[in-house]
Amino acid sequence: MGGGPSRVPLMDLLTVTAQWLADPMNWQGPNGIPARLSEHVALSGASLLLASLVAIPLGLWIGHTGRFSWLVLSSANAWRALPSFAVIGLLVPFTTAIDPNLGFTLYPTLVAMIVLAGPPLLVNSYQGIAGVDRDLVEAARAMGMRERQILLGLEIPIALPVIATGIRSAAVQVVATATLGATFGFGGLGRYIVLGDANHDNGELFGGVVLVAALALATLALFLLVQRRLVSPGLSSRTAG
Amino acid sequence: MTTPATPTSRAAALEFRGVTKRYGSGEESTGAVNDLSFTVPAGTICVLVGPSGCGKTTSLKMVNRLIEPTGGQILLDGSDVMSEDVTALRRRIGYVIQQVGLFPHLTIGRNVAVVPALMGWTRERQQARTDELLSLVGLEPGRYRNRYPSQLSGGERQRVGVARALAADPPLMLMDEPFAAVDPIVRQRLQDEFLRLQRALAKTILFVTHDVDEAIKMGDLIAVMEEGGRLAQFGPPEEILAHPASDFVARFVGQDRGLKRLSLSTIADLRTEPLGRREGLPTFSPDTTLRDALSILLVADTRGGVALDEAGQPRGLVTVDAIASALADDRPRRAARA
Ligand SMILES: Nc1ncnc2c1ncn2[C@@H]1O[C@H](COP(=O)(O)OP(=O)(O)OP(=O)(O)O)[C@@H](O)[C@H]1O
Ligand SMILES: [Mg+2]
């Protein structure tokens, strides 16, 4: 690893970071910030989407039927304990065997991010649905709602705040952790951190850190905004009383 | 409005025929409901009453098939509920529960319109029906239609629950302790309003409570159930109070069953004595129950009170003796519902 930044005074760090971020050279070309940002966002979005397609329906189904619910929490906890760094490293030999190019630059990070996003998506979808008052579900059934109508018209809308929280935390975790992929040939904003470290370029290193943090915060804000628009006002505590 | 949003449907007769429900199987199986048989004529309120765990809720839920009976038949207008498509069956049975079960994410208007929406009514028809029902249960549509359940009091929510159950004009309503979660004053008002509503709607209603007074007040017929899900007695309230069929029923309806009977009759039912001097005597409107009249006479410690007629004119003298002799009559008339 490169020289530790701890010996550099804070003011100098801020200055070089600001300079690096302000440099027009860093905003163009295949290693420019727009290109790296889109790589980062595309990978995060793709892994979140793929994880959602599996984990959310599975969580909804388990929550609605109550089947296999004992499996969800224990397996999700074990799953969560998998360090993304190790997952990426372990995947490389296998994925490069399948495709020497994308198997190094894309697949390991993509799969590791899907693995990372899975537990919060699964657990929150399951808990959101399982937490819906059973009397309410029975009332719906008693009024002649079919199981699908109960899930779509009652359980999901009521569970939405919990499900959305799961999606949000998965998204933020993925955006922050996708940075690790740069160690194994994936691009993204992590590339600046790897390069900055290797080149002893504190401006680039901390520029990368700032960009990742900013992207994570922007993700958080975006999902909070969407959640506020989607969740029924009847469910927010502000309308209570 | 040229076309009323209210469809006019008849009430349906309900019959339990040897209905049994056992939970579990083999050795451990326990009977929740045991060979229950009774008939509720169309347009009347039948109250299932009994101690906790005697199978009231189980009996109710077998009607709309939330619970499947182990044996026997439940007939709605003569046809077995098991023979009909379950969702179609449920959409024509209103259901009101203690917890109300309003959908928190929907407005009051959308809550009331749940079943009409399921049945594919047009938006306009749903809206007209919703407003009509909210008015019917005493909630001004303009004020309540767009609120959420969390913005209503317990009593208001309960009214919405009744409106929702009535939405598709079901010929049968199932009500499981619908007024148990509100305070006694609100409960009494909801009971009175519901009885007034029922006089106009004349639905068939199966009503569960564990409160004897509520059973007497609400029921045209009362089914007293005892532990093990057996029917202890079935009949009109007067009969159950005057002639309890067993020690269990007598104990269950209480030592004060005489007083309870008095609450079934009013001043209008009473033979009065000629009125002499009337200064200082309490007056009773025709709809005062004999129980209240007795209580007032005992407290006022006078020789009697003045019964008024509908026009507010004195009709005669009411005495404690006259009230006591009304109890001796085998069957006091039920003026409250006549
Ligand atoms: N799912 C179930 N499995 C096993 N036993 C049950 C089940 N549901 C109810 N029971 C039993 O059946 C009996 C009748 O229950 P039910 O709910 O009908 O009583 P209830 O008369 O409505 O009582 P309460 O007044 O307390 O509501 C009880 O002894 C109860 O423990
Ligand atoms: Mg019950």
XYZ file of C-alpha atoms and ligand atoms in Angstrom:
611
model
C 0.000 0.000 0.000
C 1.083 3.572 -0.593
C 2.166 6.265 1.826
C -0.267 6.935 4.657
C -2.029 10.247 4.469
C -1.849 10.632 8.248
C 1.384 12.613 8.034
C -0.179 15.286 5.835
C -1.828 18.288 7.546
C -5.594 18.443 7.139
C -5.644 21.828 5.393
C -3.257 20.580 2.732
C -5.456 17.531 2.186
C -8.535 19.674 1.683
C -6.661 21.900 -0.731
C -5.280 19.117 -2.908
C -8.634 17.347 -2.881
C -10.430 20.492 -3.968
C -7.815 21.129 -6.614
C -8.163 17.599 -7.971
C -11.933 17.865 -8.067
C -11.784 21.261 -9.765
C -9.269 20.179 -12.416
C -11.109 20.057 -15.784
C -8.710 17.272 -16.869
C -10.357 14.998 -14.321
C -13.777 15.527 -15.855
C -13.111 14.068 -19.276
C -12.035 10.871 -20.998
C -12.481 7.224 -20.000
C -10.921 7.853 -16.571
C -12.877 11.094 -16.080
C -15.342 11.575 -13.266
C -18.498 11.359 -15.493
C -17.337 8.053 -16.972
C -16.359 6.534 -13.604
C -19.560 7.823 -12.025
C -21.709 6.205 -14.699
C -19.830 2.915 -14.331
C -20.378 3.052 -10.616
C -24.065 3.931 -10.889
C -24.708 1.382 -13.649
C -23.128 -1.450 -11.677
C -24.908 -0.454 -8.462
C -28.229 -0.122 -10.244
C -27.865 -3.422 -12.059
C -26.936 -5.362 -8.949
C -29.729 -3.739 -6.934
C -32.234 -4.554 -9.654
C -31.115 -8.170 -10.034
C -31.071 -8.702 -6.265
C -34.522 -7.108 -5.970
C -36.006 -9.352 -8.635
C -35.161 -12.389 -6.535
C -35.146 -11.214 -2.922
C -38.260 -9.020 -2.828
C -40.756 -11.496 -4.351
C -39.257 -14.224 -2.171
C -39.638 -12.074 0.959
C -43.202 -11.113 0.027
C -44.159 -14.714 -0.573
C -42.648 -15.943 2.692
C -44.286 -13.070 4.581
C -47.713 -13.726 3.057
C -47.760 -17.498 3.428
C -45.631 -17.726 6.565
C -43.838 -20.674 4.963
C -40.062 -20.975 5.601
C -40.143 -17.855 7.744
C -37.819 -19.535 10.251
C -35.194 -19.700 7.503
C -35.221 -16.023 6.622
C -33.631 -14.429 9.659
C -30.995 -17.066 10.402
C -29.837 -17.435 6.827
C -29.901 -13.697 6.213
C -27.663 -13.134 9.202
C -25.165 -15.732 8.044
C -25.372 -14.291 4.534
C -24.734 -10.792 5.842
C -21.560 -11.934 7.545
C -19.942 -12.628 4.157
C -17.339 -9.886 3.582
C -17.752 -8.394 0.109
C -14.006 -8.137 -0.335
C -13.578 -11.863 0.188
C -16.538 -12.649 -2.057
C -15.057 -10.667 -4.941
C -11.607 -12.232 -4.438
C -12.998 -15.747 -4.286
C -15.119 -15.261 -7.387
C -12.294 -14.036 -9.626
C -10.794 -17.460 -10.446
C -14.206 -18.847 -11.366
C -15.518 -15.919 -13.388
C -12.251 -15.433 -15.282
C -12.460 -19.089 -16.256
C -15.800 -18.321 -17.887
C -14.794 -15.011 -19.455
C -11.185 -13.794 -19.070
C -12.180 -10.172 -19.691
C -15.584 -9.445 -18.090
C -14.861 -12.226 -15.622
C -12.256 -9.952 -14.133
C -13.605 -6.451 -14.635
C -17.337 -6.906 -14.059
C -18.726 -10.227 -12.856
C -17.022 -10.610 -9.466
C -18.069 -7.167 -8.288
C -21.551 -7.512 -9.759
C -22.143 -10.845 -8.015
C -20.665 -9.612 -4.737
C -22.984 -6.589 -4.816
C -26.000 -8.803 -5.478
C -24.957 -10.901 -2.504
C -24.612 -7.746 -0.425
C -28.006 -6.332 -1.405
C -29.881 -9.601 -0.842
C -30.292 -9.713 2.941
C -31.784 -6.239 3.575
C -34.148 -6.717 0.620
C -35.254 -10.190 1.704
C -35.487 -9.490 5.420
C -37.379 -6.221 5.098
C -39.820 -7.533 2.502
C -40.515 -10.501 4.730
C -40.797 -8.487 7.942
C -42.890 -5.783 6.324
C -45.500 -8.281 5.187
C -45.336 -10.460 8.291
C -45.852 -7.329 10.384
C -49.207 -6.507 8.793
C -51.935 -6.984 11.401
C -53.466 -10.454 10.879
C -56.925 -9.159 11.859
C -56.670 -6.770 8.946
C -55.783 -9.568 6.546
C -58.656 -11.645 7.871
C -61.040 -8.712 7.483
C -59.894 -8.392 3.872
C -60.451 -12.082 3.282
C -63.870 -11.865 4.943
C -64.848 -9.126 2.493
C -64.084 -11.425 -0.399
C -60.633 -10.233 -1.425
C -58.595 -12.940 -3.139
C -55.073 -13.743 -1.933
C -53.451 -11.770 -4.746
C -55.669 -8.771 -4.041
C -54.796 -8.984 -0.353
C -51.075 -8.993 -1.140
C -51.194 -6.195 -3.727
C -53.972 -4.065 -2.281
C -53.362 -4.401 1.432
C -50.136 -6.043 2.547
C -47.662 -4.388 0.164
C -49.011 -0.835 0.619
C -48.908 -1.235 4.394
C -45.485 -2.887 4.359
C -44.108 -0.294 1.943
C -42.240 1.837 4.504
C -40.388 -1.246 5.773
C -39.699 -2.602 2.276
C -38.523 0.815 1.116
C -36.153 1.038 4.066
C -34.648 -2.275 2.983
C -34.215 -1.088 -0.601
C -32.680 2.155 0.584
C -30.151 0.559 2.877
C -29.272 -2.020 0.207
C -28.740 0.784 -2.302
C -26.532 2.821 -0.005
C -24.494 -0.226 0.988
C -24.007 -1.242 -2.639
C -23.002 2.239 -3.757
C -20.480 2.498 -0.936
C -19.119 -1.036 -1.243
C -18.891 -1.191 -5.053
C -15.780 0.917 -4.466
C -13.972 -2.320 -3.538
C -14.384 -3.625 -7.076
C -11.591 -1.304 -8.226
C -9.100 -3.529 -6.419
C -10.052 -6.290 -8.864
C -10.260 -4.547 -12.162
C -13.709 -3.014 -11.973
C -13.796 0.710 -12.690
C -16.132 2.995 -10.858
C -15.229 5.684 -8.395
C -13.129 3.246 -6.394
C -10.589 3.440 -9.194
C -9.509 6.906 -7.974
C -8.908 5.578 -4.508
C -6.805 2.681 -5.798
C -4.855 4.883 -8.201
C -4.460 7.727 -5.725
C -3.109 5.316 -3.185
C -0.724 3.695 -5.621
C 0.494 7.068 -6.996
C 0.717 8.745 -3.614
C -1.719 11.296 -5.009
C -3.738 12.475 -2.044
C -5.887 14.726 -4.213
C -7.054 11.803 -6.305
C -7.377 9.460 -3.322
C -9.558 11.820 -1.291
C -11.332 13.133 -4.369
C -12.494 9.536 -4.864
C -13.534 9.246 -1.237
C -15.542 12.462 -1.445
C -17.248 11.329 -4.662
C -18.237 7.962 -3.192
C -19.586 9.613 -0.051
C -21.508 12.185 -2.092
C -22.989 9.467 -4.296
C -24.050 7.456 -1.241
C -25.749 10.506 0.265
C -27.442 11.361 -3.023
C -28.715 7.789 -3.223
C -30.066 8.044 0.293
C -31.829 11.321 -0.500
C -33.292 10.009 -3.749
C -34.759 6.906 -2.130
C -36.158 8.888 0.790
C -37.875 11.188 -1.681
C -39.369 8.340 -3.672
C -40.500 6.640 -0.482
C -42.283 9.754 0.720
C -44.156 9.994 -2.532
C -45.183 6.338 -2.597
C -46.191 5.685 1.003
C -49.829 6.509 1.794
C -50.238 9.539 4.064
C -52.557 7.380 6.149
C -49.532 5.372 7.293
C -47.335 8.220 8.431
C -47.436 9.088 12.091
C -47.964 12.762 11.239
C -51.587 12.098 10.392
C -52.182 10.135 13.595
C -54.270 11.510 16.466
C -80.382 11.729 -7.629
C -82.482 9.890 -10.156
C -81.155 6.388 -9.611
C -80.442 5.568 -6.000
C -76.999 4.043 -5.409
C -78.630 1.656 -3.001
C -79.581 -1.636 -4.525
C -82.538 -3.164 -2.786
C -81.806 -6.659 -1.624
C -83.833 -8.867 0.596
C -82.590 -10.155 3.874
C -81.662 -13.830 3.938
C -82.740 -16.476 6.408
C -79.862 -18.193 8.204
C -79.950 -21.718 9.537
C -77.408 -23.675 11.570
C -78.052 -27.387 11.223
C -76.056 -29.593 13.600
C -72.936 -27.500 13.107
C -69.812 -28.836 14.783
C -66.236 -27.652 14.835
C -63.358 -29.585 16.323
C -59.801 -28.309 16.403
C -56.963 -30.774 16.060
C -57.468 -34.435 15.412
C -57.593 -37.756 17.259
C -56.888 -37.759 20.992
C -56.073 -34.093 21.313
C -59.022 -32.792 19.351
C -61.185 -30.334 21.262
C -64.715 -29.347 20.418
C -65.114 -25.603 19.928
C -68.680 -25.821 18.634
C -70.925 -28.776 19.311
C -74.024 -29.709 17.311
C -75.330 -26.179 17.019
C -78.808 -25.855 15.501
C -81.017 -22.783 15.271
C -82.763 -20.658 12.685
C -82.630 -16.906 12.280
C -85.621 -15.629 10.264
C -84.839 -13.066 7.579
C -84.645 -9.515 8.846
C -84.014 -10.269 12.505
C -81.063 -9.850 14.846
C -79.844 -13.026 16.517
C -77.310 -12.543 19.283
C -74.825 -15.268 20.188
C -73.928 -14.750 23.819
C -71.910 -16.780 26.269
C -68.754 -16.850 28.362
C -65.321 -16.435 26.810
C -64.187 -19.426 24.780
C -67.661 -20.917 24.307
C -67.333 -20.812 20.517
C -69.151 -17.621 19.504
C -66.478 -16.328 17.154
C -65.921 -19.788 15.722
C -69.645 -20.104 14.962
C -69.687 -16.714 13.280
C -66.641 -17.396 11.136
C -68.062 -20.664 9.870
C -70.847 -18.675 8.185
C -68.475 -16.818 5.864
C -66.099 -19.766 5.802
C -63.130 -18.141 7.475
C -63.373 -21.401 9.413
C -64.572 -24.625 7.797
C -67.007 -26.645 9.922
C -66.116 -30.204 10.868
C -69.721 -31.273 10.519
C -73.254 -30.060 9.925
C -74.560 -27.438 7.540
C -75.053 -23.704 7.469
C -77.817 -22.625 5.134
C -78.244 -19.157 3.749
C -81.721 -18.844 2.277
C -81.848 -22.611 2.147
C -78.625 -23.216 0.267
C -75.475 -24.579 1.862
C -72.737 -21.943 2.193
C -70.206 -24.623 1.259
C -71.747 -24.976 -2.173
C -71.143 -21.383 -3.246
C -67.905 -19.824 -4.526
C -66.208 -18.588 -1.388
C -65.358 -15.057 -2.543
C -68.819 -14.519 -4.017
C -70.320 -15.728 -0.744
C -68.167 -13.378 1.323
C -68.951 -10.357 -0.828
C -72.607 -10.686 0.037
C -72.053 -11.070 3.758
C -71.201 -7.933 5.747
C -68.545 -8.421 8.422
C -67.884 -6.136 11.385
C -65.314 -6.934 14.066
C -64.235 -5.401 17.343
C -60.851 -4.351 15.930
C -62.771 -2.693 13.053
C -60.042 -3.627 10.587
C -60.147 -0.481 8.463
C -57.329 -0.326 5.911
C -54.934 2.324 7.271
C -53.519 3.279 3.871
C -56.898 4.072 2.322
C -59.147 7.052 2.930
C -62.461 6.564 4.700
C -64.233 6.828 1.357
C -62.083 4.124 -0.228
C -62.469 1.942 2.851
C -66.245 2.040 2.614
C -66.032 1.252 -1.087
C -63.789 -1.815 -0.779
C -66.445 -4.384 -1.644
C -68.178 -2.252 -4.321
C -64.734 -1.784 -5.933
C -64.156 -5.546 -5.818
C -67.519 -6.004 -7.483
C -66.538 -3.648 -10.269
C -68.935 -0.770 -9.647
C -68.165 2.435 -11.516
C -66.341 5.187 -9.626
C -69.441 7.387 -9.642
C -71.625 4.672 -8.210
C -69.025 3.838 -5.545
C -68.805 7.489 -4.575
C -72.560 7.999 -4.386
C -72.922 4.864 -2.289
C -70.059 5.886 0.029
C -71.559 9.303 0.712
C -74.958 7.785 1.264
C -73.576 5.296 3.791
C -71.442 7.816 5.643
C -74.539 9.973 6.108
C -76.479 6.920 7.185
C -74.035 6.176 10.029
C -73.953 9.820 11.048
C -70.662 10.941 9.508
C -70.868 13.973 7.260
C -69.348 12.793 3.943
C -67.708 16.119 3.150
C -65.808 16.066 6.409
C -64.855 12.408 6.583
C -64.569 11.059 3.040
C -60.949 12.044 2.509
C -59.595 11.408 5.973
C -57.552 8.382 6.977
C -58.579 5.924 9.713
C -55.797 7.182 12.006
C -57.523 10.574 12.014
C -60.784 9.223 13.470
C -61.892 8.449 17.018
C -62.646 4.867 18.024
C -66.391 5.479 17.816
C -66.114 7.090 14.391
C -64.020 4.194 13.114
C -66.633 1.758 14.371
C -69.309 3.614 12.388
C -67.137 3.435 9.285
C -66.794 -0.300 9.940
C -70.583 -0.631 9.889
C -70.833 1.514 6.745
C -68.221 -0.623 5.019
C -70.059 -3.820 5.902
C -73.279 -2.371 4.488
C -71.678 -1.105 1.283
C -72.835 -3.783 -1.116
C -76.173 -4.099 0.684
C -75.572 -7.630 1.946
C -78.595 -9.735 2.929
C -76.661 -10.954 5.996
C -74.343 -9.200 8.433
C -71.947 -10.861 10.855
C -70.900 -8.695 13.777
C -68.319 -9.889 16.318
C -68.385 -7.714 19.433
C -68.614 -4.656 17.189
C -69.076 -2.155 20.000
C -66.818 -3.703 22.644
C -63.799 -1.469 22.099
C -65.473 1.868 22.842
C -66.451 3.422 26.171
C -69.915 2.690 27.617
C -71.483 5.991 26.578
C -70.331 5.729 22.972
C -71.303 2.066 22.966
C -74.833 2.888 24.030
C -75.122 5.524 21.328
C -73.784 3.157 18.668
C -76.214 0.474 19.819
C -79.171 2.868 19.662
C -78.155 4.164 16.258
C -77.647 0.687 14.963
C -81.075 -0.422 16.135
C -82.618 2.618 14.454
C -80.715 1.790 11.266
C -81.830 -1.823 11.438
C -85.473 -0.800 11.685
C -85.073 0.775 8.252
C -82.735 -1.821 6.710
C -84.171 -5.014 8.216
C -81.037 -7.081 7.566
C -80.516 -10.528 8.951
C -77.832 -10.094 11.582
C -75.769 -12.563 13.563
C -74.312 -10.574 16.427
C -71.738 -11.847 18.932
C -71.259 -10.428 22.398
C -70.302 -11.677 25.839
C -72.356 -8.923 27.465
C -75.816 -10.094 28.522
C -77.212 -6.571 28.632
C -76.092 -5.942 25.090
C -77.621 -9.252 24.006
C -80.957 -8.323 25.558
C -80.900 -4.886 24.042
C -79.871 -5.878 20.523
C -81.422 -9.293 20.069
C -84.761 -10.261 18.584
C -83.498 -13.739 19.342
C -80.760 -14.828 21.694
C -78.670 -17.974 21.471
C -77.032 -18.576 24.844
C -73.965 -20.762 24.441
C -72.054 -22.559 27.158
C -68.568 -24.031 27.433
C -67.880 -26.718 24.891
C -69.798 -24.825 22.232
C -73.248 -26.127 23.149
C -76.463 -24.222 22.736
C -77.867 -23.692 26.246
C -81.020 -21.864 25.212
C -82.473 -20.207 22.151
C -85.362 -17.771 22.144
C -86.471 -14.169 22.428
C -84.942 -12.142 25.283
C -88.151 -12.090 27.377
C -88.325 -15.844 27.341
C -84.702 -16.294 28.315
C -85.058 -13.837 31.191
C -88.426 -15.142 32.356
C -87.757 -18.848 31.914
C -84.055 -19.714 31.896
C -83.769 -23.288 30.618
C -81.017 -24.320 33.017
C -79.039 -23.231 36.059
C -76.277 -22.209 33.724
C -78.531 -19.832 31.808
C -80.048 -18.453 35.005
C -76.596 -17.793 36.442
C -75.355 -16.381 33.165
C -78.177 -13.882 32.713
C -77.725 -12.881 36.348
C -79.556 -12.462 39.636
C -80.999 -9.235 38.317
C -82.779 -10.856 35.410
C -86.051 -9.447 36.740
C -84.678 -5.946 36.432
C -83.319 -6.800 33.017
C -86.777 -7.844 31.940
C -88.041 -4.473 33.063
C -85.638 -2.844 30.654
C -87.428 -4.609 27.802
C -90.721 -2.761 28.471
C -91.539 0.904 28.548
C -94.027 3.176 30.243
C -96.179 2.953 27.119
C -96.738 -0.758 27.840
C -97.881 -0.189 31.392
C -101.449 -0.197 32.720
C -101.716 2.987 34.747
C -103.905 3.914 37.682
C -106.177 6.944 37.794
C -104.232 10.111 38.322
C -105.056 12.191 41.404
C -102.990 15.134 42.499
C -99.912 15.369 40.360
C -97.919 18.170 42.006
C -94.315 17.219 42.696
C -94.508 13.848 40.980
C -91.851 12.811 38.453
C -93.061 12.476 34.857
C -92.194 9.696 32.409
C -92.200 9.918 28.642
C -93.710 6.867 26.877
C -90.302 5.482 25.866
C -88.868 5.429 29.406
C -88.021 1.826 30.271
C -89.759 0.338 33.294
C -86.327 -0.273 34.782
C -85.456 3.424 34.650
C -88.920 4.372 35.914
C -88.562 2.045 38.900
C -85.172 3.438 39.700
C -86.486 7.001 39.563
C -89.480 6.151 41.756
C -87.304 4.462 44.377
C -84.943 7.420 44.519
C -87.708 10.066 44.492
C -89.577 8.200 47.244
C -93.008 9.369 46.043
C -96.287 7.451 45.812
C -95.852 7.316 42.045
C -95.095 9.184 38.862
C -97.024 10.591 35.924
C -97.062 8.634 32.694
C -97.184 10.960 29.700
C -98.547 10.013 26.298
C -96.976 10.736 22.927
C -98.410 14.257 22.982
C -96.895 14.904 26.400
C -100.287 14.835 28.130
C -100.688 13.020 31.470
C -102.090 9.550 30.923
C -102.214 8.112 34.434
C -100.307 7.201 37.561
C -97.303 4.854 37.576
C -96.564 3.106 40.847
C -93.896 0.704 42.040
C -96.632 -1.884 42.476
C -97.788 -1.475 38.895
C -94.246 -2.009 37.660
C -93.833 -5.067 39.864
C -97.047 -6.555 38.536
C -95.838 -6.020 34.982
C -93.096 -8.530 35.818
C -95.712 -11.010 36.908
C -97.258 -10.889 33.440
C -95.731 -13.785 31.668
C -94.575 -11.848 28.648
C -94.236 -8.105 28.769
C -94.549 -6.690 25.276
C -91.421 -5.427 23.621
C -92.380 -1.859 22.932
C -88.828 -0.851 22.132
C -88.908 -2.696 18.875
C -92.614 -2.904 18.139
N -57.214 -22.033 15.727
C -57.584 -22.663 16.857
N -56.972 -23.808 17.233
C -57.331 -24.455 18.354
N -58.318 -24.044 19.170
C -58.978 -22.930 18.857
C -58.649 -22.169 17.687
N -59.460 -21.087 17.620
C -60.255 -21.171 18.703
N -59.979 -22.262 19.446
C -60.669 -22.683 20.676
O -62.036 -22.807 20.395
C -62.808 -22.343 21.484
C -63.808 -21.316 21.007
O -63.130 -20.148 20.573
P -63.889 -18.850 20.119
O -62.897 -17.886 19.623
O -64.981 -19.229 19.183
O -64.508 -18.341 21.487
P -65.431 -17.079 21.784
O -66.706 -17.601 22.312
O -65.477 -16.191 20.609
O -64.638 -16.380 22.980
P -64.402 -14.822 23.315
O -65.648 -14.325 23.969
O -63.265 -14.858 24.281
O -64.079 -14.136 22.027
C -61.836 -21.821 22.506
O -61.696 -22.762 23.522
C -60.560 -21.644 21.761
O -59.457 -21.868 22.591
Mg -64.713 -14.201 20.204
